[in-house]
Amino acid sequence: MNYQEFQETLLKELACRLDPGISLRPTITTKNNGIKLHGLIFEDNTSNKAPVLYLDTFYGKFQDGIPLAAIAEDIVKLSHHAAKIHLPGVNSLFDYRQHQKQILYKFVNLKANQELLKDVPHIPYLDLAIVFYVLLDCRNDGSMATMLIRNKHLELWKKDIQALLSDAHQNTRNIFPAELIPMSEIVSNIPLDEDGHTISDLDTELQPELYILTNSVKQQGAVCILYDGILNQIWDFLQEDYFIIPSSIHEVMIVRATGAAANNLNQMIQEINELAVSPEERLSDHAYFYTREHQKLLCA
């Protein structure tokens, strides 16, 4: 079953499960890095809410053998949760103060998002761009409902980008504190072979220790490198200069500069992006370098 057939059949499955008054409309949305995602708009004629659920992941589950009926049930559950999320009304869109405490920032790749950035207030940072969003909801599993801030919002609020940056800088680190986690803690219990050996069973003294820098919900955590003093704090912890590997928009990896070569790291990043990172979650294709001498991040 191709995607078009999947969508048509899924719409029939959903139609008999949804509450009366809910209608469905297919849509295609351009997301991070210019990736186009297929979704369904759930329109409720009793309210102004119209959440969008994207189907690309569900199609992948269907191809992996998950029954269509089970997928439809999952989508209905998600739509019920989305209906409970408080969305800003038309009147509140004019009041910056109603959103001020929930304005956060995140990174996108500057070059890969040129079209998006024409309509979005942003601040270039090296070869990345800082963009802003309103956090509407965050679940225990880390999934979030957000509203990307666009130029029209700044016009309504009569605010400039520096006001956004000031509020987002404070809010993001307070709502989503940074975490520095040794890679060995993450993979220590993952079997490496059929005999059940794990990385903790191996001699890793000759391997440089990797650290994951992310936030408390493991979502949009790469932006933690902007938190006040964090790059210098990591240097104090490592006691030497280091590379930052942009593994995705959700986290970066930290590796000591000793024994690491930028060319090798860049090749590794490009291979990982191609093989293991979804196009929508890619951040950059090269490493960054932090040196105590300059006390700033440089492209490697």
PDB file of C-alpha atoms in Angstrom:
ATOM      1  CA  MET A   1       0.000   0.000   0.000  1.00  0.00           C
ATOM      2  CA  ASN A   2       1.499   3.309  -1.084  1.00  0.00           C
ATOM      3  CA  TYR A   3       1.174   6.487   0.973  1.00  0.00           C
ATOM      4  CA  GLN A   4      -1.870   7.803  -0.907  1.00  0.00           C
ATOM      5  CA  GLU A   5      -3.735   4.535  -0.353  1.00  0.00           C
ATOM      6  CA  PHE A   6      -2.654   4.530   3.294  1.00  0.00           C
ATOM      7  CA  GLN A   7      -3.995   8.041   3.817  1.00  0.00           C
ATOM      8  CA  GLU A   8      -7.326   7.308   2.130  1.00  0.00           C
ATOM      9  CA  THR A   9      -7.855   4.111   4.118  1.00  0.00           C
ATOM     10  CA  LEU A  10      -6.795   5.772   7.354  1.00  0.00           C
ATOM     11  CA  LEU A  11      -9.307   8.589   6.821  1.00  0.00           C
ATOM     12  CA  LYS A  12     -12.080   5.986   6.634  1.00  0.00           C
ATOM     13  CA  GLU A  13     -10.831   4.296   9.796  1.00  0.00           C
ATOM     14  CA  LEU A  14     -10.740   7.621  11.633  1.00  0.00           C
ATOM     15  CA  ALA A  15     -14.133   8.806  10.416  1.00  0.00           C
ATOM     16  CA  CYS A  16     -15.954   6.078  12.359  1.00  0.00           C
ATOM     17  CA  ARG A  17     -13.943   6.722  15.536  1.00  0.00           C
ATOM     18  CA  LEU A  18     -13.943  10.501  15.885  1.00  0.00           C
ATOM     19  CA  ASP A  19     -16.456  12.532  17.854  1.00  0.00           C
ATOM     20  CA  PRO A  20     -19.314  14.161  15.937  1.00  0.00           C
ATOM     21  CA  GLY A  21     -18.404  17.628  14.747  1.00  0.00           C
ATOM     22  CA  ILE A  22     -14.785  16.723  13.959  1.00  0.00           C
ATOM     23  CA  SER A  23     -13.794  16.860  10.301  1.00  0.00           C
ATOM     24  CA  LEU A  24     -10.467  15.931   8.746  1.00  0.00           C
ATOM     25  CA  ARG A  25      -8.497  17.763   6.099  1.00  0.00           C
ATOM     26  CA  PRO A  26      -5.142  16.587   4.664  1.00  0.00           C
ATOM     27  CA  THR A  27      -2.318  19.129   4.683  1.00  0.00           C
ATOM     28  CA  ILE A  28       1.368  19.373   3.804  1.00  0.00           C
ATOM     29  CA  THR A  29       3.546  21.504   6.081  1.00  0.00           C
ATOM     30  CA  THR A  30       7.131  22.648   5.553  1.00  0.00           C
ATOM     31  CA  LYS A  31       9.127  21.934   8.706  1.00  0.00           C
ATOM     32  CA  ASN A  32      12.755  22.281   9.784  1.00  0.00           C
ATOM     33  CA  ASN A  33      15.383  22.015   7.012  1.00  0.00           C
ATOM     34  CA  GLY A  34      12.684  22.414   4.349  1.00  0.00           C
ATOM     35  CA  ILE A  35      11.256  18.949   5.010  1.00  0.00           C
ATOM     36  CA  LYS A  36       7.625  18.593   3.945  1.00  0.00           C
ATOM     37  CA  LEU A  37       5.442  16.504   6.254  1.00  0.00           C
ATOM     38  CA  HIS A  38       2.003  15.078   5.498  1.00  0.00           C
ATOM     39  CA  GLY A  39      -0.603  15.679   8.149  1.00  0.00           C
ATOM     40  CA  LEU A  40      -4.257  15.813   9.027  1.00  0.00           C
ATOM     41  CA  ILE A  41      -5.986  18.923  10.344  1.00  0.00           C
ATOM     42  CA  PHE A  42      -8.611  18.045  12.958  1.00  0.00           C
ATOM     43  CA  GLU A  43     -11.251  20.758  12.623  1.00  0.00           C
ATOM     44  CA  ASP A  44     -13.785  21.100  15.447  1.00  0.00           C
ATOM     45  CA  ASN A  45     -16.885  23.090  14.548  1.00  0.00           C
ATOM     46  CA  THR A  46     -17.481  23.829  18.256  1.00  0.00           C
ATOM     47  CA  SER A  47     -14.177  25.643  18.846  1.00  0.00           C
ATOM     48  CA  ASN A  48     -11.375  27.506  17.110  1.00  0.00           C
ATOM     49  CA  LYS A  49      -8.923  24.655  17.673  1.00  0.00           C
ATOM     50  CA  ALA A  50      -7.535  22.822  14.655  1.00  0.00           C
ATOM     51  CA  PRO A  51      -4.569  20.653  15.737  1.00  0.00           C
ATOM     52  CA  VAL A  52      -2.428  18.982  13.110  1.00  0.00           C
ATOM     53  CA  LEU A  53      -1.121  15.422  13.486  1.00  0.00           C
ATOM     54  CA  TYR A  54       1.610  14.352  11.102  1.00  0.00           C
ATOM     55  CA  LEU A  55       1.271  10.965   9.424  1.00  0.00           C
ATOM     56  CA  ASP A  56       4.775  10.225   8.171  1.00  0.00           C
ATOM     57  CA  THR A  57       5.778   8.408  11.370  1.00  0.00           C
ATOM     58  CA  PHE A  58       2.516   6.453  11.388  1.00  0.00           C
ATOM     59  CA  TYR A  59       3.076   5.369   7.792  1.00  0.00           C
ATOM     60  CA  GLY A  60       6.472   4.051   8.845  1.00  0.00           C
ATOM     61  CA  LYS A  61       4.799   2.068  11.643  1.00  0.00           C
ATOM     62  CA  PHE A  62       2.295   0.673   9.148  1.00  0.00           C
ATOM     63  CA  GLN A  63       5.134  -0.437   6.886  1.00  0.00           C
ATOM     64  CA  ASP A  64       6.699  -2.149   9.923  1.00  0.00           C
ATOM     65  CA  GLY A  65       3.548  -4.241  10.344  1.00  0.00           C
ATOM     66  CA  ILE A  66       1.407  -2.272  12.823  1.00  0.00           C
ATOM     67  CA  PRO A  67      -2.288  -2.796  11.902  1.00  0.00           C
ATOM     68  CA  LEU A  68      -4.088   0.207  10.466  1.00  0.00           C
ATOM     69  CA  ALA A  69      -6.839  -0.081  13.084  1.00  0.00           C
ATOM     70  CA  ALA A  70      -4.275   0.195  15.897  1.00  0.00           C
ATOM     71  CA  ILE A  71      -2.729   3.244  14.231  1.00  0.00           C
ATOM     72  CA  ALA A  72      -6.150   4.866  13.951  1.00  0.00           C
ATOM     73  CA  GLU A  73      -6.771   4.273  17.667  1.00  0.00           C
ATOM     74  CA  ASP A  74      -3.436   5.902  18.546  1.00  0.00           C
ATOM     75  CA  ILE A  75      -4.231   8.923  16.384  1.00  0.00           C
ATOM     76  CA  VAL A  76      -7.646   9.347  18.014  1.00  0.00           C
ATOM     77  CA  LYS A  77      -6.011   9.301  21.473  1.00  0.00           C
ATOM     78  CA  LEU A  78      -3.500  11.912  20.374  1.00  0.00           C
ATOM     79  CA  SER A  79      -6.253  14.081  18.908  1.00  0.00           C
ATOM     80  CA  HIS A  80      -8.127  13.956  22.233  1.00  0.00           C
ATOM     81  CA  HIS A  81      -5.004  15.099  24.047  1.00  0.00           C
ATOM     82  CA  ALA A  82      -4.403  17.862  21.492  1.00  0.00           C
ATOM     83  CA  ALA A  83      -7.967  19.088  22.017  1.00  0.00           C
ATOM     84  CA  LYS A  84      -7.212  19.643  25.719  1.00  0.00           C
ATOM     85  CA  ILE A  85      -4.187  21.849  25.049  1.00  0.00           C
ATOM     86  CA  HIS A  86      -4.805  25.511  25.734  1.00  0.00           C
ATOM     87  CA  LEU A  87      -4.242  27.388  22.510  1.00  0.00           C
ATOM     88  CA  PRO A  88      -3.985  31.173  22.385  1.00  0.00           C
ATOM     89  CA  GLY A  89      -7.192  32.827  21.295  1.00  0.00           C
ATOM     90  CA  VAL A  90      -7.357  35.546  18.705  1.00  0.00           C
ATOM     91  CA  ASN A  91      -7.513  38.283  21.337  1.00  0.00           C
ATOM     92  CA  SER A  92      -4.545  36.941  23.302  1.00  0.00           C
ATOM     93  CA  LEU A  93      -2.365  37.095  20.209  1.00  0.00           C
ATOM     94  CA  PHE A  94      -2.273  40.867  20.677  1.00  0.00           C
ATOM     95  CA  ASP A  95      -1.011  40.636  24.275  1.00  0.00           C
ATOM     96  CA  TYR A  96       2.699  39.858  24.570  1.00  0.00           C
ATOM     97  CA  ARG A  97       2.445  39.511  28.338  1.00  0.00           C
ATOM     98  CA  GLN A  98       0.233  36.433  28.025  1.00  0.00           C
ATOM     99  CA  HIS A  99       3.038  34.578  26.249  1.00  0.00           C
ATOM    100  CA  GLN A 100       6.104  36.228  27.748  1.00  0.00           C
ATOM    101  CA  LYS A 101       6.962  33.510  30.301  1.00  0.00           C
ATOM    102  CA  GLN A 102       6.654  30.719  27.717  1.00  0.00           C
ATOM    103  CA  ILE A 103       8.784  32.234  24.952  1.00  0.00           C
ATOM    104  CA  LEU A 104      11.759  29.954  24.298  1.00  0.00           C
ATOM    105  CA  TYR A 105      14.431  29.625  21.633  1.00  0.00           C
ATOM    106  CA  LYS A 106      15.978  26.843  19.578  1.00  0.00           C
ATOM    107  CA  PHE A 107      18.500  26.305  16.782  1.00  0.00           C
ATOM    108  CA  VAL A 108      17.939  25.647  13.096  1.00  0.00           C
ATOM    109  CA  ASN A 109      20.487  25.424  10.310  1.00  0.00           C
ATOM    110  CA  LEU A 110      20.825  28.825   8.659  1.00  0.00           C
ATOM    111  CA  LYS A 111      21.433  27.687   5.079  1.00  0.00           C
ATOM    112  CA  ALA A 112      18.864  24.876   5.047  1.00  0.00           C
ATOM    113  CA  ASN A 113      16.048  27.139   6.280  1.00  0.00           C
ATOM    114  CA  GLN A 114      16.372  30.218   4.092  1.00  0.00           C
ATOM    115  CA  GLU A 115      12.730  30.129   2.987  1.00  0.00           C
ATOM    116  CA  LEU A 116      11.412  29.692   6.515  1.00  0.00           C
ATOM    117  CA  LEU A 117      13.613  32.440   7.904  1.00  0.00           C
ATOM    118  CA  LYS A 118      12.139  35.023   5.509  1.00  0.00           C
ATOM    119  CA  ASP A 119       8.986  34.852   7.633  1.00  0.00           C
ATOM    120  CA  VAL A 120      10.551  34.198  11.040  1.00  0.00           C
ATOM    121  CA  PRO A 121      12.478  36.566  13.339  1.00  0.00           C
ATOM    122  CA  HIS A 122      15.915  35.063  13.874  1.00  0.00           C
ATOM    123  CA  ILE A 123      19.459  35.802  14.971  1.00  0.00           C
ATOM    124  CA  PRO A 124      22.397  34.248  13.070  1.00  0.00           C
ATOM    125  CA  TYR A 125      24.825  32.298  15.253  1.00  0.00           C
ATOM    126  CA  LEU A 126      27.841  30.956  13.348  1.00  0.00           C
ATOM    127  CA  ASP A 127      26.206  28.896  10.568  1.00  0.00           C
ATOM    128  CA  LEU A 128      23.039  28.385  12.642  1.00  0.00           C
ATOM    129  CA  ALA A 129      20.048  30.576  13.408  1.00  0.00           C
ATOM    130  CA  ILE A 130      18.294  31.195  16.718  1.00  0.00           C
ATOM    131  CA  VAL A 131      14.512  31.138  16.276  1.00  0.00           C
ATOM    132  CA  PHE A 132      11.756  31.586  18.849  1.00  0.00           C
ATOM    133  CA  TYR A 133       8.591  29.761  19.830  1.00  0.00           C
ATOM    134  CA  VAL A 134       5.838  29.755  22.435  1.00  0.00           C
ATOM    135  CA  LEU A 135       5.648  26.590  24.542  1.00  0.00           C
ATOM    136  CA  LEU A 136       1.961  25.645  24.724  1.00  0.00           C
ATOM    137  CA  ASP A 137       2.267  22.207  26.312  1.00  0.00           C
ATOM    138  CA  CYS A 138       4.946  19.692  27.318  1.00  0.00           C
ATOM    139  CA  ARG A 139       4.134  16.070  28.171  1.00  0.00           C
ATOM    140  CA  ASN A 140       6.052  13.703  30.436  1.00  0.00           C
ATOM    141  CA  ASP A 141       7.372  11.821  27.394  1.00  0.00           C
ATOM    142  CA  GLY A 142       9.022  15.030  26.127  1.00  0.00           C
ATOM    143  CA  SER A 143       6.569  15.719  23.311  1.00  0.00           C
ATOM    144  CA  MET A 144       5.659  19.373  23.012  1.00  0.00           C
ATOM    145  CA  ALA A 145       3.014  21.579  21.479  1.00  0.00           C
ATOM    146  CA  THR A 146       4.531  24.836  20.283  1.00  0.00           C
ATOM    147  CA  MET A 147       3.785  27.907  18.210  1.00  0.00           C
ATOM    148  CA  LEU A 148       6.635  29.220  16.073  1.00  0.00           C
ATOM    149  CA  ILE A 149       6.936  32.990  16.407  1.00  0.00           C
ATOM    150  CA  ARG A 150       6.718  34.753  13.060  1.00  0.00           C
ATOM    151  CA  ASN A 151       7.267  38.311  11.931  1.00  0.00           C
ATOM    152  CA  LYS A 152       3.529  38.986  12.134  1.00  0.00           C
ATOM    153  CA  HIS A 153       3.589  38.212  15.865  1.00  0.00           C
ATOM    154  CA  LEU A 154       6.268  40.827  16.496  1.00  0.00           C
ATOM    155  CA  GLU A 155       4.158  43.345  14.595  1.00  0.00           C
ATOM    156  CA  LEU A 156       1.091  42.519  16.698  1.00  0.00           C
ATOM    157  CA  TRP A 157       3.098  42.699  19.929  1.00  0.00           C
ATOM    158  CA  LYS A 158       5.009  45.819  18.912  1.00  0.00           C
ATOM    159  CA  LYS A 159       8.193  44.135  20.136  1.00  0.00           C
ATOM    160  CA  ASP A 160      11.644  43.803  18.593  1.00  0.00           C
ATOM    161  CA  ILE A 161      13.847  40.752  18.372  1.00  0.00           C
ATOM    162  CA  GLN A 162      16.011  41.818  21.308  1.00  0.00           C
ATOM    163  CA  ALA A 163      12.986  41.611  23.597  1.00  0.00           C
ATOM    164  CA  LEU A 164      12.373  38.074  22.328  1.00  0.00           C
ATOM    165  CA  LEU A 165      16.006  37.139  22.901  1.00  0.00           C
ATOM    166  CA  SER A 166      16.055  38.534  26.432  1.00  0.00           C
ATOM    167  CA  ASP A 167      12.926  36.652  27.499  1.00  0.00           C
ATOM    168  CA  ALA A 168      13.789  33.437  25.662  1.00  0.00           C
ATOM    169  CA  HIS A 169      17.305  33.398  27.099  1.00  0.00           C
ATOM    170  CA  GLN A 170      15.958  33.471  30.639  1.00  0.00           C
ATOM    171  CA  ASN A 171      12.931  31.217  30.075  1.00  0.00           C
ATOM    172  CA  THR A 172      14.630  28.419  28.151  1.00  0.00           C
ATOM    173  CA  ARG A 173      17.313  27.708  30.731  1.00  0.00           C
ATOM    174  CA  ASN A 174      14.771  27.928  33.579  1.00  0.00           C
ATOM    175  CA  ILE A 175      12.113  25.700  31.994  1.00  0.00           C
ATOM    176  CA  PHE A 176      14.548  23.244  30.375  1.00  0.00           C
ATOM    177  CA  PRO A 177      17.773  23.126  32.456  1.00  0.00           C
ATOM    178  CA  ALA A 178      20.903  21.766  30.789  1.00  0.00           C
ATOM    179  CA  GLU A 179      22.260  18.275  31.492  1.00  0.00           C
ATOM    180  CA  LEU A 180      25.759  16.960  30.750  1.00  0.00           C
ATOM    181  CA  ILE A 181      25.629  13.163  30.619  1.00  0.00           C
ATOM    182  CA  PRO A 182      28.566  10.761  30.041  1.00  0.00           C
ATOM    183  CA  MET A 183      27.901   8.690  26.945  1.00  0.00           C
ATOM    184  CA  SER A 184      28.962   5.581  28.885  1.00  0.00           C
ATOM    185  CA  GLU A 185      25.942   6.008  31.180  1.00  0.00           C
ATOM    186  CA  ILE A 186      23.613   5.999  28.198  1.00  0.00           C
ATOM    187  CA  VAL A 187      25.017   2.937  26.441  1.00  0.00           C
ATOM    188  CA  SER A 188      26.481   0.960  29.365  1.00  0.00           C
ATOM    189  CA  ASN A 189      23.556  -1.457  29.439  1.00  0.00           C
ATOM    190  CA  ILE A 190      23.102  -1.853  25.698  1.00  0.00           C
ATOM    191  CA  PRO A 191      24.344  -5.297  24.486  1.00  0.00           C
ATOM    192  CA  LEU A 192      27.015  -5.023  21.808  1.00  0.00           C
ATOM    193  CA  ASP A 193      26.947  -8.624  20.641  1.00  0.00           C
ATOM    194  CA  GLU A 194      25.007 -11.893  20.861  1.00  0.00           C
ATOM    195  CA  ASP A 195      26.872 -12.888  24.024  1.00  0.00           C
ATOM    196  CA  GLY A 196      25.368  -9.933  25.897  1.00  0.00           C
ATOM    197  CA  HIS A 197      28.609  -8.006  26.315  1.00  0.00           C
ATOM    198  CA  THR A 198      28.110  -4.303  26.958  1.00  0.00           C
ATOM    199  CA  ILE A 199      30.370  -1.329  26.630  1.00  0.00           C
ATOM    200  CA  SER A 200      31.046  -1.469  30.370  1.00  0.00           C
ATOM    201  CA  ASP A 201      32.639  -4.899  29.827  1.00  0.00           C
ATOM    202  CA  LEU A 202      35.197  -3.439  27.449  1.00  0.00           C
ATOM    203  CA  ASP A 203      38.477  -1.651  28.079  1.00  0.00           C
ATOM    204  CA  THR A 204      37.572   1.960  27.283  1.00  0.00           C
ATOM    205  CA  GLU A 205      40.648   3.624  28.748  1.00  0.00           C
ATOM    206  CA  LEU A 206      42.040   4.269  25.298  1.00  0.00           C
ATOM    207  CA  GLN A 207      38.756   5.713  24.028  1.00  0.00           C
ATOM    208  CA  PRO A 208      38.030   9.411  24.621  1.00  0.00           C
ATOM    209  CA  GLU A 209      35.017   9.880  26.852  1.00  0.00           C
ATOM    210  CA  LEU A 210      32.056  11.466  25.097  1.00  0.00           C
ATOM    211  CA  TYR A 211      29.485  13.597  26.884  1.00  0.00           C
ATOM    212  CA  ILE A 212      25.963  14.467  25.790  1.00  0.00           C
ATOM    213  CA  LEU A 213      24.809  18.035  26.348  1.00  0.00           C
ATOM    214  CA  THR A 214      21.029  18.326  26.210  1.00  0.00           C
ATOM    215  CA  ASN A 215      18.154  19.575  28.338  1.00  0.00           C
ATOM    216  CA  SER A 216      15.850  17.998  30.900  1.00  0.00           C
ATOM    217  CA  VAL A 217      13.285  16.836  28.306  1.00  0.00           C
ATOM    218  CA  LYS A 218      15.790  15.840  25.586  1.00  0.00           C
ATOM    219  CA  GLN A 219      13.996  18.064  23.074  1.00  0.00           C
ATOM    220  CA  GLN A 220      15.610  21.006  21.231  1.00  0.00           C
ATOM    221  CA  GLY A 221      18.540  20.576  23.607  1.00  0.00           C
ATOM    222  CA  ALA A 222      21.313  21.647  21.224  1.00  0.00           C
ATOM    223  CA  VAL A 223      20.514  25.258  22.118  1.00  0.00           C
ATOM    224  CA  CYS A 224      21.901  24.624  25.627  1.00  0.00           C
ATOM    225  CA  ILE A 225      25.264  25.846  24.331  1.00  0.00           C
ATOM    226  CA  LEU A 226      23.780  29.364  24.562  1.00  0.00           C
ATOM    227  CA  TYR A 227      23.107  29.132  28.293  1.00  0.00           C
ATOM    228  CA  ASP A 228      25.131  31.591  30.371  1.00  0.00           C
ATOM    229  CA  GLY A 229      28.621  30.337  31.156  1.00  0.00           C
ATOM    230  CA  ILE A 230      27.962  26.747  30.132  1.00  0.00           C
ATOM    231  CA  LEU A 231      30.769  26.487  27.572  1.00  0.00           C
ATOM    232  CA  ASN A 232      33.278  27.724  30.126  1.00  0.00           C
ATOM    233  CA  GLN A 233      31.838  25.395  32.783  1.00  0.00           C
ATOM    234  CA  ILE A 234      32.386  22.443  30.468  1.00  0.00           C
ATOM    235  CA  TRP A 235      35.993  23.581  29.930  1.00  0.00           C
ATOM    236  CA  ASP A 236      36.485  23.729  33.712  1.00  0.00           C
ATOM    237  CA  PHE A 237      35.124  20.180  33.954  1.00  0.00           C
ATOM    238  CA  LEU A 238      37.294  18.795  31.127  1.00  0.00           C
ATOM    239  CA  GLN A 239      40.318  21.002  31.874  1.00  0.00           C
ATOM    240  CA  GLU A 240      41.095  21.396  28.175  1.00  0.00           C
ATOM    241  CA  ASP A 241      39.721  22.699  24.881  1.00  0.00           C
ATOM    242  CA  TYR A 242      37.058  20.565  23.242  1.00  0.00           C
ATOM    243  CA  PHE A 243      34.968  19.880  20.148  1.00  0.00           C
ATOM    244  CA  ILE A 244      31.192  20.031  19.994  1.00  0.00           C
ATOM    245  CA  ILE A 245      29.566  17.481  17.691  1.00  0.00           C
ATOM    246  CA  PRO A 246      26.052  18.546  16.567  1.00  0.00           C
ATOM    247  CA  SER A 247      24.382  15.140  16.690  1.00  0.00           C
ATOM    248  CA  SER A 248      20.894  16.640  16.173  1.00  0.00           C
ATOM    249  CA  ILE A 249      18.701  19.596  17.074  1.00  0.00           C
ATOM    250  CA  HIS A 250      18.034  17.793  20.367  1.00  0.00           C
ATOM    251  CA  GLU A 251      21.576  17.376  21.687  1.00  0.00           C
ATOM    252  CA  VAL A 252      25.268  17.842  21.016  1.00  0.00           C
ATOM    253  CA  MET A 253      28.213  15.659  21.960  1.00  0.00           C
ATOM    254  CA  ILE A 254      31.319  16.931  23.721  1.00  0.00           C
ATOM    255  CA  VAL A 255      34.765  15.399  23.128  1.00  0.00           C
ATOM    256  CA  ARG A 256      38.154  16.571  24.369  1.00  0.00           C
ATOM    257  CA  ALA A 257      40.398  18.107  21.728  1.00  0.00           C
ATOM    258  CA  THR A 258      43.302  15.844  22.683  1.00  0.00           C
ATOM    259  CA  GLY A 259      43.452  13.017  20.168  1.00  0.00           C
ATOM    260  CA  ALA A 260      40.566  14.350  18.078  1.00  0.00           C
ATOM    261  CA  ALA A 261      40.963  15.730  14.553  1.00  0.00           C
ATOM    262  CA  ALA A 262      38.438  18.129  13.052  1.00  0.00           C
ATOM    263  CA  ASN A 263      38.535  16.478   9.614  1.00  0.00           C
ATOM    264  CA  ASN A 264      37.766  13.064  11.066  1.00  0.00           C
ATOM    265  CA  LEU A 265      34.973  14.457  13.209  1.00  0.00           C
ATOM    266  CA  ASN A 266      33.406  16.282  10.277  1.00  0.00           C
ATOM    267  CA  GLN A 267      33.440  13.132   8.166  1.00  0.00           C
ATOM    268  CA  MET A 268      31.846  11.185  11.029  1.00  0.00           C
ATOM    269  CA  ILE A 269      29.128  13.834  11.487  1.00  0.00           C
ATOM    270  CA  GLN A 270      28.250  13.757   7.799  1.00  0.00           C
ATOM    271  CA  GLU A 271      28.021   9.965   7.811  1.00  0.00           C
ATOM    272  CA  ILE A 272      25.867   9.906  10.953  1.00  0.00           C
ATOM    273  CA  ASN A 273      23.552  12.566   9.505  1.00  0.00           C
ATOM    274  CA  GLU A 274      23.088  10.471   6.395  1.00  0.00           C
ATOM    275  CA  LEU A 275      22.574   7.138   8.123  1.00  0.00           C
ATOM    276  CA  ALA A 276      21.107   7.788  11.553  1.00  0.00           C
ATOM    277  CA  VAL A 277      19.513  11.258  11.824  1.00  0.00           C
ATOM    278  CA  SER A 278      16.181  12.107  10.244  1.00  0.00           C
ATOM    279  CA  PRO A 279      16.463  15.027   7.788  1.00  0.00           C
ATOM    280  CA  GLU A 280      14.138  17.163   9.904  1.00  0.00           C
ATOM    281  CA  GLU A 281      16.360  16.786  12.994  1.00  0.00           C
ATOM    282  CA  ARG A 282      19.756  17.527  11.404  1.00  0.00           C
ATOM    283  CA  LEU A 283      21.530  20.574  12.762  1.00  0.00           C
ATOM    284  CA  SER A 284      24.901  20.889  11.030  1.00  0.00           C
ATOM    285  CA  ASP A 285      27.408  18.817   9.063  1.00  0.00           C
ATOM    286  CA  HIS A 286      30.582  19.825  10.908  1.00  0.00           C
ATOM    287  CA  ALA A 287      32.028  20.152  14.409  1.00  0.00           C
ATOM    288  CA  TYR A 288      32.552  23.278  16.495  1.00  0.00           C
ATOM    289  CA  PHE A 289      35.577  24.091  18.640  1.00  0.00           C
ATOM    290  CA  TYR A 290      35.755  25.786  22.014  1.00  0.00           C
ATOM    291  CA  THR A 291      39.032  27.174  23.266  1.00  0.00           C
ATOM    292  CA  ARG A 292      39.684  28.841  26.596  1.00  0.00           C
ATOM    293  CA  GLU A 293      41.967  31.352  24.842  1.00  0.00           C
ATOM    294  CA  HIS A 294      39.129  32.848  22.765  1.00  0.00           C
ATOM    295  CA  GLN A 295      36.256  31.855  25.095  1.00  0.00           C
ATOM    296  CA  LYS A 296      33.869  31.519  22.201  1.00  0.00           C
ATOM    297  CA  LEU A 297      32.690  28.826  19.843  1.00  0.00           C
ATOM    298  CA  LEU A 298      34.325  28.488  16.419  1.00  0.00           C
ATOM    299  CA  CYS A 299      33.432  26.449  13.362  1.00  0.00           C
ATOM    300  CA  ALA A 300      35.880  23.546  13.096  1.00  0.00           C
TER     301      ALA A 300
END
